[in-house]
Short mmCIF file of C-alpha atoms in Angstrom, two decimals:
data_model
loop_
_atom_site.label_atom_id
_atom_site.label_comp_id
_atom_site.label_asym_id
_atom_site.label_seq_id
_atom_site.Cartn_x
_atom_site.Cartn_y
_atom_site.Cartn_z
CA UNK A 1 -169.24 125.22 -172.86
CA UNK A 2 -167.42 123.79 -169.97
CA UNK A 3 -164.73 122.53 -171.53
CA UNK A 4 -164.35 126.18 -173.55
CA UNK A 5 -164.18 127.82 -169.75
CA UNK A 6 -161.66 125.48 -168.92
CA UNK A 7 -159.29 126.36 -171.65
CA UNK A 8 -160.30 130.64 -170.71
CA UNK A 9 -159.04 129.81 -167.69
CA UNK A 10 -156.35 127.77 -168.74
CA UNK A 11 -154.87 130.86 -170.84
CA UNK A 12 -155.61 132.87 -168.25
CA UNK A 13 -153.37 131.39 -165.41
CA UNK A 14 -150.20 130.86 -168.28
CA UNK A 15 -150.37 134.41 -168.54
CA UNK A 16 -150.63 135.08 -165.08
CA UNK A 17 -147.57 133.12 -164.49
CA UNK A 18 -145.26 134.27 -167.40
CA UNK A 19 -142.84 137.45 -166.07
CA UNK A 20 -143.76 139.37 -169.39
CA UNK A 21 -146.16 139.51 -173.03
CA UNK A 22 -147.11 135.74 -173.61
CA UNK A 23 -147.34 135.51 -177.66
CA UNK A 24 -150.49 134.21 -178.55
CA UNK A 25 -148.23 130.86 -180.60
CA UNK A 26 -146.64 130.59 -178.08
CA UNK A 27 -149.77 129.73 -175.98
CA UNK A 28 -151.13 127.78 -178.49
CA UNK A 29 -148.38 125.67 -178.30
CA UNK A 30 -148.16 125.52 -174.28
CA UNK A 31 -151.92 124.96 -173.93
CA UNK A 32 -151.86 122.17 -177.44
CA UNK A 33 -154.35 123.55 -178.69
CA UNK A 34 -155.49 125.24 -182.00
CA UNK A 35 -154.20 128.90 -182.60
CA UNK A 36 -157.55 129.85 -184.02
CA UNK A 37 -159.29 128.55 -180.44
CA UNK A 38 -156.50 130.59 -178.75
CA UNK A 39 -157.25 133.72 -180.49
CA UNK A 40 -160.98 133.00 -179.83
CA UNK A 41 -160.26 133.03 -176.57
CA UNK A 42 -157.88 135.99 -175.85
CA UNK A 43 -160.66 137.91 -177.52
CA UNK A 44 -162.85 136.66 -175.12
CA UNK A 45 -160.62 137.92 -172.28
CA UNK A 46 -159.43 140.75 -173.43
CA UNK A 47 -163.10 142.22 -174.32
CA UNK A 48 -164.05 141.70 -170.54
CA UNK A 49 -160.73 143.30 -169.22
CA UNK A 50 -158.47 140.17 -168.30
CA UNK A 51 -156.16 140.50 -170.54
CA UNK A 52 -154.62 143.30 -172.52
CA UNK A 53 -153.20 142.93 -176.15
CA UNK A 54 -149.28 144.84 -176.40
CA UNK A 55 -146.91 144.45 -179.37
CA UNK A 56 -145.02 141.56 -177.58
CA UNK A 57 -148.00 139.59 -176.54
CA UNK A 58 -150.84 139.50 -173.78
CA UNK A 59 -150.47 140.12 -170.22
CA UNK A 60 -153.32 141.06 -167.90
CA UNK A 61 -155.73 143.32 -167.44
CA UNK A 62 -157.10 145.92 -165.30
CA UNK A 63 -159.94 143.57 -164.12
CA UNK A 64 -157.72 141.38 -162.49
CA UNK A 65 -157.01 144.02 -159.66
CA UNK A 66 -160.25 144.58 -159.02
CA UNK A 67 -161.09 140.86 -158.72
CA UNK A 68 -158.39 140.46 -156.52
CA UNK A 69 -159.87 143.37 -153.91
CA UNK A 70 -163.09 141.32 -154.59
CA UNK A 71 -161.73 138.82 -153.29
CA UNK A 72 -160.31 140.21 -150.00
CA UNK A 73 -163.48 142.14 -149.46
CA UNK A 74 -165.35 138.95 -149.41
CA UNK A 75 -162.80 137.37 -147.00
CA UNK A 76 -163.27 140.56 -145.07
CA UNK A 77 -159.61 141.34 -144.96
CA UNK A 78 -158.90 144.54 -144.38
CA UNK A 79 -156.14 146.81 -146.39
CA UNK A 80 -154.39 147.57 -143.08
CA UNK A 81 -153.01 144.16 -143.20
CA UNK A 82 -151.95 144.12 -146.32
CA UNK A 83 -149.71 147.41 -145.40
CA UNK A 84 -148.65 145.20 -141.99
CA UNK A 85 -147.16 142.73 -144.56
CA UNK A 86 -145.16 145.18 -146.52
CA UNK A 87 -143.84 147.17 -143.72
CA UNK A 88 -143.06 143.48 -142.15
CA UNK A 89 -141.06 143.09 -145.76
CA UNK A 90 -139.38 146.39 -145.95
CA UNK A 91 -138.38 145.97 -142.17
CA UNK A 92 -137.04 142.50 -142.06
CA UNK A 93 -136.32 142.05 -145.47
CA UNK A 94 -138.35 138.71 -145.63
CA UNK A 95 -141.56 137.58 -147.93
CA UNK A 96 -144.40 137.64 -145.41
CA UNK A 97 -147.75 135.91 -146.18
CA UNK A 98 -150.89 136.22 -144.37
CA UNK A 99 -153.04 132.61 -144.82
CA UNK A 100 -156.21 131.06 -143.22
CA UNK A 101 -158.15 128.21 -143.36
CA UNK A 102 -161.75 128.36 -144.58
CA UNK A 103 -164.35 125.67 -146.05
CA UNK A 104 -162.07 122.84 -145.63
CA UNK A 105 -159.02 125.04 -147.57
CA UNK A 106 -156.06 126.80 -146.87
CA UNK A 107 -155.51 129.77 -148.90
CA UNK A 108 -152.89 132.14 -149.07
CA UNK A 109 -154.75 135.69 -148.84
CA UNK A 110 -151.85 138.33 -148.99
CA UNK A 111 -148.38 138.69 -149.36
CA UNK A 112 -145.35 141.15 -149.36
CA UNK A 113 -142.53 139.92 -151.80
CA UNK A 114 -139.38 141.28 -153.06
CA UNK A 115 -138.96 139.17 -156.03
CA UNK A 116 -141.47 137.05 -158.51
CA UNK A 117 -141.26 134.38 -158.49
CA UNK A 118 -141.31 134.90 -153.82
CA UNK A 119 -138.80 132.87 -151.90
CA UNK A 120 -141.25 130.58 -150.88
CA UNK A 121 -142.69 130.02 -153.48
CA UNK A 122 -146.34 130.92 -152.71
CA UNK A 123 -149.03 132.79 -154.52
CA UNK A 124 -151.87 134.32 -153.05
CA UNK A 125 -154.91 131.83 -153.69
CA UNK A 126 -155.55 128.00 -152.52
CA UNK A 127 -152.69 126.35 -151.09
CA UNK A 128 -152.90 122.48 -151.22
CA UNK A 129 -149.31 121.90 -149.63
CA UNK A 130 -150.21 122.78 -145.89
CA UNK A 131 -148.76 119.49 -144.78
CA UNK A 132 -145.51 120.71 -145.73
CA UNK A 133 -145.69 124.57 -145.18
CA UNK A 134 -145.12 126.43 -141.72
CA UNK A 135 -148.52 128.86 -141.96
CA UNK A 136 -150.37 125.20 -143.19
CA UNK A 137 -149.24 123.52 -139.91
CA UNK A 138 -150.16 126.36 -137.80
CA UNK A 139 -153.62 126.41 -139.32
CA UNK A 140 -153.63 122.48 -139.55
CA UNK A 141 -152.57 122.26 -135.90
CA UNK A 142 -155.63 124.99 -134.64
CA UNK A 143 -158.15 122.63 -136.29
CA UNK A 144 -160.05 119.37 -134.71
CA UNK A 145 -158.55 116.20 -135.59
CA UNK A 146 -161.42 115.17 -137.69
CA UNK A 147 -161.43 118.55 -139.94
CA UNK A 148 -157.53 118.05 -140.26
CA UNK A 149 -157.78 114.37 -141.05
CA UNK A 150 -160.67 115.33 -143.89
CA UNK A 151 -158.27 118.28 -145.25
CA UNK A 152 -155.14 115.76 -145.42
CA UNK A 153 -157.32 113.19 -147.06
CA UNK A 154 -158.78 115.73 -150.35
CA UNK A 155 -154.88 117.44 -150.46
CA UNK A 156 -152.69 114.51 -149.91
CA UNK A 157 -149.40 114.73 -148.26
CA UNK A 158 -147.36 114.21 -151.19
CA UNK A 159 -142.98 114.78 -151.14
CA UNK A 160 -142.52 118.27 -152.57
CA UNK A 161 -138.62 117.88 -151.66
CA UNK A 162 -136.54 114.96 -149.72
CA UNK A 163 -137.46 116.78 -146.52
CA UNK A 164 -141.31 116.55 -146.87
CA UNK A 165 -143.12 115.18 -144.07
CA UNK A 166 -145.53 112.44 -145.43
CA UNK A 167 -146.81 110.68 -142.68
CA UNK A 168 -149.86 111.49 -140.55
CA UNK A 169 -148.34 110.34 -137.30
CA UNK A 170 -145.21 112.94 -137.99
CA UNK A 171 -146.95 115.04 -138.58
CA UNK A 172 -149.07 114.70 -135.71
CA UNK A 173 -145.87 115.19 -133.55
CA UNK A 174 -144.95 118.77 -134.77
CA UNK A 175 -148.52 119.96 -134.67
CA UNK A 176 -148.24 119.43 -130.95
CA UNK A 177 -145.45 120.90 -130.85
CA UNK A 178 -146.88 124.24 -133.09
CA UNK A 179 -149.70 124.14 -130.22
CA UNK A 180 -147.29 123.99 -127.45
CA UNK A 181 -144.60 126.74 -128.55
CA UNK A 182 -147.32 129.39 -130.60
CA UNK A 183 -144.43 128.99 -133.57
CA UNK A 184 -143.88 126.37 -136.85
CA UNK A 185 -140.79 125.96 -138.64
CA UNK A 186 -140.36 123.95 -141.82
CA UNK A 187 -136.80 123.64 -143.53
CA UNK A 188 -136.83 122.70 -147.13
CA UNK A 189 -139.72 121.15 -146.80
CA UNK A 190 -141.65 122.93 -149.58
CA UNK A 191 -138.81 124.38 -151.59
CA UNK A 192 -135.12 123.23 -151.08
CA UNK A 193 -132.81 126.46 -149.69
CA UNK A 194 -135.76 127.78 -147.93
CA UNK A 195 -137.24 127.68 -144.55
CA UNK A 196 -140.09 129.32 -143.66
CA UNK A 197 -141.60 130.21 -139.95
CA UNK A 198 -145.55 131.07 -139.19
CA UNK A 199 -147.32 131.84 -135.99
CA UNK A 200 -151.72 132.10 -135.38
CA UNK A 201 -152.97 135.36 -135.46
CA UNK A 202 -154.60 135.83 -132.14
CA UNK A 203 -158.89 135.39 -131.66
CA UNK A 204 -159.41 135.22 -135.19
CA UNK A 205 -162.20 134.93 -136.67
CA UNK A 206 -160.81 131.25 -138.47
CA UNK A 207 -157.52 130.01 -138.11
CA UNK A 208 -155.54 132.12 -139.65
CA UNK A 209 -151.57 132.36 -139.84
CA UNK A 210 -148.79 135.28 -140.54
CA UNK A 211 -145.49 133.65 -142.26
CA UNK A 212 -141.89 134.73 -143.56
CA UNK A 213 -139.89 132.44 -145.88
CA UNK A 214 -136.38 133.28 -146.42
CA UNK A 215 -133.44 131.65 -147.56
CA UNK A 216 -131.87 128.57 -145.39
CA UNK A 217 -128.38 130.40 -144.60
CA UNK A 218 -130.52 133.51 -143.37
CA UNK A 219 -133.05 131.47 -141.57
CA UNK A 220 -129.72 129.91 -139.33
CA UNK A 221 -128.32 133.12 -138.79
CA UNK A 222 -131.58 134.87 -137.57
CA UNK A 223 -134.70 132.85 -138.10
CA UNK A 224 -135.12 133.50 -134.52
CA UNK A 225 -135.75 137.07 -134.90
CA UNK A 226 -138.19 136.58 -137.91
CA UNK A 227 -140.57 134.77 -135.25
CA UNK A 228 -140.42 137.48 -132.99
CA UNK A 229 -141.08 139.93 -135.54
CA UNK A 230 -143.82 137.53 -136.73
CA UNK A 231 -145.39 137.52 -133.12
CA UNK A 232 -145.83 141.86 -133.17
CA UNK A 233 -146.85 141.37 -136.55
CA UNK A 234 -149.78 138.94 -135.48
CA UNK A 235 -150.74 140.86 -132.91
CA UNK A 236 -150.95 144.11 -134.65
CA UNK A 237 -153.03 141.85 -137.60
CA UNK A 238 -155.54 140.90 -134.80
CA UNK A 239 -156.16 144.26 -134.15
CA UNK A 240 -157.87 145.41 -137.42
CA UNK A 241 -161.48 144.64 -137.86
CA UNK A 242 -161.26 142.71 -141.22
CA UNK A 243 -159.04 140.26 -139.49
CA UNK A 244 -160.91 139.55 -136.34
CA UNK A 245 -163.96 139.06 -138.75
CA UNK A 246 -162.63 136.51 -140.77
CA UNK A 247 -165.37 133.89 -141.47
CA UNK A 248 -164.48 130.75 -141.77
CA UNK A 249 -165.66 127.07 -140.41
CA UNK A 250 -163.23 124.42 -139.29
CA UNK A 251 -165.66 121.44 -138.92
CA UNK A 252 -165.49 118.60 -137.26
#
């Protein structure tokens, strides 16, 4: 039974990250395993709502939505900052994110893209990259030194790109730094032509972070003025009620 949820969910996230139908050979063949388990499967998912059968192939359902909302309900986020995020996008013409630290994790809990897959790269769920991300080192830098040292023990700090900070001492350095100027930068340190800015939401709940990424020319030219924007943007977002009552524990 495990091992059959594993491959559910297995079929569910290569559909999730396919830009159209997924045939079910041709997840057969990117999951190696049997087409008859496959179609055992998509059944599966498709009787509870997660996926949806077209003529092209599967792509997902109208449960997903829902567990998504779930989701944010839980994290008591409300939708007011979802709508900060998009206005943020359609205003500055960046991909915003909205990310907090909980349980020991960082997750990504909203976002505002123009484009799949975003410019930085990010989806909303758990992000084990906070080493090397600007809203991970504002929420990494809010946290005691023995909950950060526990998170960059179970993540790693592995080199996404040449520019990836892997040391705990450098890294040490800039999260002063984030405490000292309210702001973190990182520059092609998670994806290479992209830099990405983050400042802490005010009296949160948990530590919790609003971000832009954007591409490294446009970062130079006005990255700047995305952390300004960020700043109204974070203090708007501590505003709503489902932001200030983020639960969360940092530990240590």
């Amino acid at each position: 039974m495990p091992q059959s949820v594993d491959r559910a969910l297995d079929v569910l996230d290569a559909v999730a990250a396919s830009d159209g139908p997924v045939p079910a050979k041709a997840l057969a063949r990117r999951l190696g395993c049997g087409l008859s388990t496959v179609y055992e499967l998509l059944g599966t998912l498709t009787a509870r709502g997660h996926l949806v059968r077209t003529p092209a192939g599967y792509v997902l359902g109208y449960r997903v939505p829902s567990l998504h909302l779930a989701f944010q309900r839980q994290m008591r986020m409300s939708g007011e900052v979802q709508e900060l995020l998009h206005r943020t996008r359609r205003a500055a013409g960046v991909d915003t994110y909205f990310s907090t630290y909980r349980d020991g994790g960082i997750a990504v809990l909203a976002a505002a893209t123009a484009s799949h897959p975003a410019t930085g790269g990010f989806t909303v769920g758990q992000d084990t990259t906070g080493h090397a991300t600007a809203h991970g080192k504002v929420l990494l830098a809010a946290l005691p030194r023995a909950a950060r040292l526990r998170y960059l023990a179970a993540s790693g700090m592995r080199a996404i790109t040449p520019h990836t900070i892997t040391s705990p001492e450098r890294l040490d350095v800039q999260l002063r730094r984030v405490r000292h100027e309210g702001v973190a930068v990182e520059v092609e340190e998670c994806a290479p032509g992209v830099a990405c800015v983050a400042v802490p939401v005010p009296a949160a709940g948990a530590p919790t972070a609003v971000s832009a990424a954007l591409p490294l020319e446009e970062f130079h030219r006005r990255g700047h003025q995305v952390a300004e924007a960020l700043r109204q943007v974070a203090a708007e977002a501590a505003t709503f009620q489902g932001t200030a009552d983020i639960s969360g524990s940092t530990g240590g």
